[in-house]
Coordinates of C-alpha atoms and ligand atoms in Angstrom, one line a residue:
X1 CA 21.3 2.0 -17.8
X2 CA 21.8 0.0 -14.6
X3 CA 19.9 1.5 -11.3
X4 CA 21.4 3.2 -8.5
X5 CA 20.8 3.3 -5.1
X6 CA 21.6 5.8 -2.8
X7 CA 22.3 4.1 0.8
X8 CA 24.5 5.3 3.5
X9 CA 26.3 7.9 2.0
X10 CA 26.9 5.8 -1.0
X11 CA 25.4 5.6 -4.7
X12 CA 25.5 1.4 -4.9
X13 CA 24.7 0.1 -8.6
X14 CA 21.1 -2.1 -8.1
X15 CA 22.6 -5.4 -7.7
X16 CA 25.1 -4.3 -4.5
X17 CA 22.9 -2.4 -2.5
X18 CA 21.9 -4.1 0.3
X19 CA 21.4 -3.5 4.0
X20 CA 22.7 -5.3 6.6
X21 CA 20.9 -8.6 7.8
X22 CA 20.8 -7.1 11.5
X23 CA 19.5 -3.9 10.6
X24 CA 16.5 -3.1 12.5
X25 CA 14.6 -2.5 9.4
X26 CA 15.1 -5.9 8.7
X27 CA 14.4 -7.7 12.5
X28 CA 12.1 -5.1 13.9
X29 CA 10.5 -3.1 10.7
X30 CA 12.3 -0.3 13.3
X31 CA 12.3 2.6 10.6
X32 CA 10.0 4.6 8.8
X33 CA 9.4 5.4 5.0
X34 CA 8.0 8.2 2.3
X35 CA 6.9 7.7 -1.4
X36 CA 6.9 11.1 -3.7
X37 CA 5.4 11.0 -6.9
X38 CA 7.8 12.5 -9.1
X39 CA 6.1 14.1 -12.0
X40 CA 7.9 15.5 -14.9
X41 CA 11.2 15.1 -13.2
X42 CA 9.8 17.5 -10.5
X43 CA 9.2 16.3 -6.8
X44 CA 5.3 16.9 -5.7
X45 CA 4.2 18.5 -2.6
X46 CA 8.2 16.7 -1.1
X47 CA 8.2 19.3 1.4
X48 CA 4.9 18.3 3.1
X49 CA 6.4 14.6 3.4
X50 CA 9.4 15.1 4.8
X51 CA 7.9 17.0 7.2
X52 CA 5.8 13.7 8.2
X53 CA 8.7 12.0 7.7
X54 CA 10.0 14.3 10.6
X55 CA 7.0 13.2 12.3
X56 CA 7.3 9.5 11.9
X57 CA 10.4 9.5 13.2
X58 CA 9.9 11.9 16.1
X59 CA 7.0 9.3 17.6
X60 CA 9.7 6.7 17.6
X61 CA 12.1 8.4 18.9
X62 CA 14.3 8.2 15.6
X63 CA 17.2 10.5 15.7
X64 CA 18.8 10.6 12.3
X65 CA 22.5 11.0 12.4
X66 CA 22.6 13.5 9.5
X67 CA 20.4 16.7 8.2
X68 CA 17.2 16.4 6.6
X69 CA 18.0 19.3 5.0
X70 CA 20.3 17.3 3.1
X71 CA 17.6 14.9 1.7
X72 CA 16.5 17.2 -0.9
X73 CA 19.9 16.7 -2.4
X74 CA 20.3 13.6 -2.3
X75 CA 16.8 13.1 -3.7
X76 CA 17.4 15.1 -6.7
X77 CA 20.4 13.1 -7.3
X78 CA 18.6 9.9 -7.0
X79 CA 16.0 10.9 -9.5
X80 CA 19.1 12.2 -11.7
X81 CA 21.1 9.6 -11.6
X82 CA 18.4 7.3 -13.0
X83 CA 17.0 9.5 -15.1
X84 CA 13.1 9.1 -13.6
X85 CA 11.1 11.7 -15.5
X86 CA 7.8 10.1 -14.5
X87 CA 7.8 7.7 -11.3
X88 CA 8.2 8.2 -7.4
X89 CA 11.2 8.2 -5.0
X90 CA 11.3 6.1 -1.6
X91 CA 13.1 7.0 1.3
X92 CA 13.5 4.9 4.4
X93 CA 15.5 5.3 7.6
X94 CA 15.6 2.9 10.0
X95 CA 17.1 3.0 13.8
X96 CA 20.1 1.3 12.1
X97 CA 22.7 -1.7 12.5
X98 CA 23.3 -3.0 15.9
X99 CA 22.8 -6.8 17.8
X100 CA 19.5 -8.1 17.8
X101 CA 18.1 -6.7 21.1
X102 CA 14.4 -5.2 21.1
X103 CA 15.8 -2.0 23.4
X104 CA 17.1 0.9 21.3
X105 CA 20.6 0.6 20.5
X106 CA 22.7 3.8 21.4
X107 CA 22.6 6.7 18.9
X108 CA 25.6 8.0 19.7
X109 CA 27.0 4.4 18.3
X110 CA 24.8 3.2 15.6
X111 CA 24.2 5.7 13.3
X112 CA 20.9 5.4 11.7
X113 CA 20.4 3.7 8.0
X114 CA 19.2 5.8 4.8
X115 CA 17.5 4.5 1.9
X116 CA 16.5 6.5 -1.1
X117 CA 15.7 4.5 -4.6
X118 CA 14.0 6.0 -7.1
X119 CA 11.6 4.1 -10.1
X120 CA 10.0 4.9 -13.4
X121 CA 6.3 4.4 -14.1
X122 CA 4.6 5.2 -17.4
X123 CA 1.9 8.2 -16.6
X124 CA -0.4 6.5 -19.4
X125 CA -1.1 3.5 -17.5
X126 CA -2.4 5.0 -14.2
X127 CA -4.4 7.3 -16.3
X128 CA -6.3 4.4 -18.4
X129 CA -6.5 3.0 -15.0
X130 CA -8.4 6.2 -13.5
X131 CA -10.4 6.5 -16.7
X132 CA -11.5 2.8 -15.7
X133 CA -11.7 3.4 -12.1
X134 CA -11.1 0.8 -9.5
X135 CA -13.0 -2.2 -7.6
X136 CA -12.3 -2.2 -3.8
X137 CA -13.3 -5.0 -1.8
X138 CA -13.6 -4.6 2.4
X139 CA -10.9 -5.5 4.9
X140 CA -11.2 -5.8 8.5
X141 CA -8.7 -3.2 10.0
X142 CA -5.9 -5.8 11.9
X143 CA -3.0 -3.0 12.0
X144 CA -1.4 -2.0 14.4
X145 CA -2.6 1.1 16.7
X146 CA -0.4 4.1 14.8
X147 CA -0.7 4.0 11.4
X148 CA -0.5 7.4 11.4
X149 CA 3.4 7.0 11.8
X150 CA 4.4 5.7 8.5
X151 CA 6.1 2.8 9.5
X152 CA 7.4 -0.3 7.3
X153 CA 5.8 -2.2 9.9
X154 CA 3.1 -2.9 7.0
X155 CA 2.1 -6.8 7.0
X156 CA -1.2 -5.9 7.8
X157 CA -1.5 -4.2 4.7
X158 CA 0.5 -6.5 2.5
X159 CA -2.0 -9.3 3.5
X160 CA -5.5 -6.7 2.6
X161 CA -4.0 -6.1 -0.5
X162 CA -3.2 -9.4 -1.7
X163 CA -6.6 -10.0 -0.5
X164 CA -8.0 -7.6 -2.9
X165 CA -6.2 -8.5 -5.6
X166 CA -7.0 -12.3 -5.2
X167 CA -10.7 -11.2 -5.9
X168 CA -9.6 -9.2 -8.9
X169 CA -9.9 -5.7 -7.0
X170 CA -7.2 -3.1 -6.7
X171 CA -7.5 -1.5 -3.3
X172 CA -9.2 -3.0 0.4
X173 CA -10.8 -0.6 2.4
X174 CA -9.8 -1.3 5.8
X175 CA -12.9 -1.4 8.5
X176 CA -12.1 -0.9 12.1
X177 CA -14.4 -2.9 15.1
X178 CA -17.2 -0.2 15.0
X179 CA -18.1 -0.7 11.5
X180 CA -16.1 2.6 10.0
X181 CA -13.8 2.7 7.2
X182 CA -10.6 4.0 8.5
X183 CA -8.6 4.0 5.4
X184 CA -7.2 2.1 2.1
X185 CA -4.0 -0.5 2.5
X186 CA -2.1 2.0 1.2
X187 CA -4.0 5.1 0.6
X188 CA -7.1 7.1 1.9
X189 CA -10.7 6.3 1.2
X190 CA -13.3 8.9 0.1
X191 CA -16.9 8.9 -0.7
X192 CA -19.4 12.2 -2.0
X193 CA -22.5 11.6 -0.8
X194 CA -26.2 12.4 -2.5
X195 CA -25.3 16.4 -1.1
X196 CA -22.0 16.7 -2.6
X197 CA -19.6 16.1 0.5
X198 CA -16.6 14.9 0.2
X199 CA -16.5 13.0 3.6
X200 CA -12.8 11.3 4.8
X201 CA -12.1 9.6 8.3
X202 CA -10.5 12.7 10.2
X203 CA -6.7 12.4 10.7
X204 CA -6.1 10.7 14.2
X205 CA -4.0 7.9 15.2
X206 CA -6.1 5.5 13.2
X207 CA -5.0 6.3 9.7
X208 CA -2.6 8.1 7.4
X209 CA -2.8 12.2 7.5
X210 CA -2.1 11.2 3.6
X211 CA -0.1 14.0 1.7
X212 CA -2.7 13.8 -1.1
X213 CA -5.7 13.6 1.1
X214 CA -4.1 17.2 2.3
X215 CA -4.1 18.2 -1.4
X216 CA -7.3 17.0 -2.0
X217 CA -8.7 19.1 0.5
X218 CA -6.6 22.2 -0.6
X219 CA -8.5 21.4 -4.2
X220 CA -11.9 21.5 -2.5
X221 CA -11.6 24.8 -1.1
X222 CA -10.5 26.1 -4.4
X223 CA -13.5 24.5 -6.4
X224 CA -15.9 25.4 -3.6
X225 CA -16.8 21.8 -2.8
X226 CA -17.5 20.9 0.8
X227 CA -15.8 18.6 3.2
X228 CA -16.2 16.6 6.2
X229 CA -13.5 14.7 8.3
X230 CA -15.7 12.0 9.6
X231 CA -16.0 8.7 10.2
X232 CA -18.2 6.8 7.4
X233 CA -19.6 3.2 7.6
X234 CA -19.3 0.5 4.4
X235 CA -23.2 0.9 4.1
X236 CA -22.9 4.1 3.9
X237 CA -20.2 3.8 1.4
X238 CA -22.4 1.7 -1.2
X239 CA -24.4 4.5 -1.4
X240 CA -22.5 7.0 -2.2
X241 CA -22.6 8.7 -5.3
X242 CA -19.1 8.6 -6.0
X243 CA -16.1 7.1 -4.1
X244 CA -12.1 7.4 -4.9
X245 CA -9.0 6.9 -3.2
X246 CA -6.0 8.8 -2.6
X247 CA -2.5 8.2 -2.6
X248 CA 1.3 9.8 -3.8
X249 CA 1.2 6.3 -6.1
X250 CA -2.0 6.8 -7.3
X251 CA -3.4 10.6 -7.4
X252 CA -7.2 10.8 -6.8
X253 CA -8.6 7.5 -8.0
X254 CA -12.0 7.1 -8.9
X255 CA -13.3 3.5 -7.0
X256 CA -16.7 2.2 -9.1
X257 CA -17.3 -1.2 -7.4
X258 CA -16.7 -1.7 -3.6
X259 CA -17.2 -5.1 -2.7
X260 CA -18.8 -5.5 -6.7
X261 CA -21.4 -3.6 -5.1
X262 CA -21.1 -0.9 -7.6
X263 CA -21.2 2.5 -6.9
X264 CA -24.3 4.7 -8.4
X265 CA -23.5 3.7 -11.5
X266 CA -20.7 1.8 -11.9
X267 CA -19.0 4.3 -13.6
X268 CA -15.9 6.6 -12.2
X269 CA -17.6 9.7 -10.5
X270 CA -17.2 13.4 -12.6
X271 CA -16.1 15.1 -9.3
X272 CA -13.2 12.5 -8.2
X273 CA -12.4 13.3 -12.3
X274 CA -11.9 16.5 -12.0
X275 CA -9.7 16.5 -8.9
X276 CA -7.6 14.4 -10.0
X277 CA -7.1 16.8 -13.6
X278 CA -6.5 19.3 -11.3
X279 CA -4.6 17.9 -8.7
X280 CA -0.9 19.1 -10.0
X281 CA -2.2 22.4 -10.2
X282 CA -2.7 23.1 -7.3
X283 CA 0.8 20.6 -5.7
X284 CA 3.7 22.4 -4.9
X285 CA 6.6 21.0 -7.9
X286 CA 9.9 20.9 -6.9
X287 CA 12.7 20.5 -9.5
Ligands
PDD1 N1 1.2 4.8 0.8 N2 -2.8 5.6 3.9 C1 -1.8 4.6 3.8 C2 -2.0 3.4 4.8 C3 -0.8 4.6 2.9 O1 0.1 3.7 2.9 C4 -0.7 5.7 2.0 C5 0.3 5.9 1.0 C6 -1.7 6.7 2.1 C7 -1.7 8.0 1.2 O2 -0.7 8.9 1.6 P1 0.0 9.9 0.6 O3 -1.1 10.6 -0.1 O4 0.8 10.7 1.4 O5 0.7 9.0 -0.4 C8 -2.7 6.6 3.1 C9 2.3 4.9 -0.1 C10 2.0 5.4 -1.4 C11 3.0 3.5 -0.1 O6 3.1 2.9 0.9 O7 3.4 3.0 -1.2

C-alpha cells in the first residue's frame, strides 16, 4: 500500500507530496512541529500536544488559517489512511509560501502550510531496546535560546545526535555553559538519585516542557515516588543510581552508560522499568 500524505487540504500519494521550495519551512525553519506516538491505532496523550502546538505557534506569532479543532480529524484520517496500528504521527505548520523576505509575509495572503504524515514502527524493537537500555554520550548545549517552542529549527540537534551515534550511543545529553544538563537532542533527561528522586531540569525556556516528561510526572504521583524540577550537573549524573530519557518516540528509556561511564551498574534501572510498563496506563488514548 503506497503512503499518503495529508498537506494542504490534500491526501498526496508519498512520491507527490512536496512543499513548495519557498516555503518558509524550507528557507527559514519558520514553522513548528509535534510527534504523537500512536499506540494500538489510538493517539496518546494528542490533546496535551496540540495544546503546545498552540503554544509554539502563539510565541511566533503563527496564525493558522484553519481550526485546530479540525486536526484531530485529519489526524485520524492520516493514521487510517495508512493503516498505522503502532507508529507516531507528525504534524508541521509553517508561516507558509511567500518571496524570500525574513519579515512575516501577510496572513491575510499566505495562508499558512499543514503537514501531517503518519509512520509504522514495530513495538518489539523499542522494547528490546529499553530492555537493553541506552548509552548517552555529553553534548555541549549550542541551540538556540527557545527550545521550549518546538521549532524545526533543529540543526543543533541533528549535529548532537549524529554525534552520539558516531560513538555508538543513542541519545546526547545536551549541557548548557554552567555545567547543567538541560535536556536530550530530542527528548528529556532524568536521573534518580541514591534517595529515590526523580530529578528533571524544570520547564523554562531552556528545554522542552516534554509531553512525556508531563506523564512521567503524572506516574510519580501515582506510585508515590518523589520529584524534583532542578537543574542537575553530568557529575552528578554519573552517580546516579538510575538515569532514562523521555520522549513520544521513545516512552521512558532506561540510559545505562553516559559517556561509557556506566551508570550504578550498567544495567537499566528497576524504577525507569516500571514507568515505562506503566506509562499507557496512566496516558490519555484517543481512538
Ligand atoms: N522530540 N526535548 C526535545 C528537544 C525533543 O525534541 C523532544 C521530543 C522531547 C520530548 O518531548 P515529548 O515527550 O513531548 O515527545 C524533549 C520528538 C519526539 C522529535 O523531535 O522527534
Amino acid at each position: 500500500m503506497s503512503r499518503i500524505i495529508y498537506i494542504n487540504g490534500a491526501y498526496q500519494p508519498y512520491e507527490k507530496a512536496s512543499l513548495h521550495v519557498e516555503d518558509r519551512a524550507t528557507l527559514f525553519a519558520d514553522s513548528v512541529y509535534e510527534v504523537i506516538e500512536i499506540k494500538e491505532g489510538k493517539q496518546v496523550d494528542s490533546e496535551a500536544h496540540l495544546k503546545r502546538l498552540c503554544y509554539s505557534m502563539s510565541e511566533l506569532s503563527i496564525e493558522p488559517d484553519f481550526s485546530i479543532r479540525t486536526l484531530p480529524f485529519i489526524i485520524k484520517e492520516v493514521i487510517r489512511r495508512n493503516r498505522v496500528k503502532n507508529g507516531y504521527v507528525y504534524l508541521q505548520i509553517s508561516r507558509g509560501r511567500a518571496a524570500r523576505d525574513f519579515i512575516f509575509p501577510d496572513p491575510a495572503t499566505t495562508p499558512t502550510s499543514l503537514i501531517i504524515f503518519a509512520r509504522s514502527k514495530n513495538p518489539d524493537i523499542l522494547n528490546d531496546k529499553a530492555r537493553r537500555g541506552i548509552k548517552v554520550i555529553t553534548h555541549p548545549d549550542i541551540r538556540w535560546k527557545r527550545p521550549d517552542i518546538k521549532s524545526t529549527a533543529l540543526i543543533a540537534s541533528v549535529l548532537a545526535r549524529q554525534a552520539a551515534k558516531d560513538s555508538g550511543a543513542d541519545e546526547a545529553w545536551l549541557y548548557n555553559d554552567k555545567g547543567f544538563v538541560t535536556e536530550g537532542a530530542a527528548s528529556n533527561a532524568w536521573i534518580i538519585d541514591k534517595n529515590q528522586h526523580l530529578i528533571t531540569h524544570p520547564a523554562t525556556s531552556e528545554i522542552l516542557k516534554g509531553i512525556t516528561r508531563d506523564g512521567v510526572m503524572r506516574l510519580a504521583k501515582e506510585f508515590n515516588l518523589t520529584y524534583q524540577q532542578r537543574p542537575f550537573t553530568l557529575e552528578e549524573a554519573k552517580q546516579a543510581s538510575e538515569a532514562f530519557i523521555t520522549a513520544a518516540t521513545n516512552l521512558v528509556m532506561p540510559v545505562t552508560h553516559i559517556d561509557d561511564c556506566p551508570i550504578n551498574n550498567g544495567q537499566p534501572g528497576p524504577v525507569a522499568q516500571k514507568l515505562r510498563s506503566k506509562f499507557h496506563e496512566f496516558a490519555q488514548l484517543t481512538a
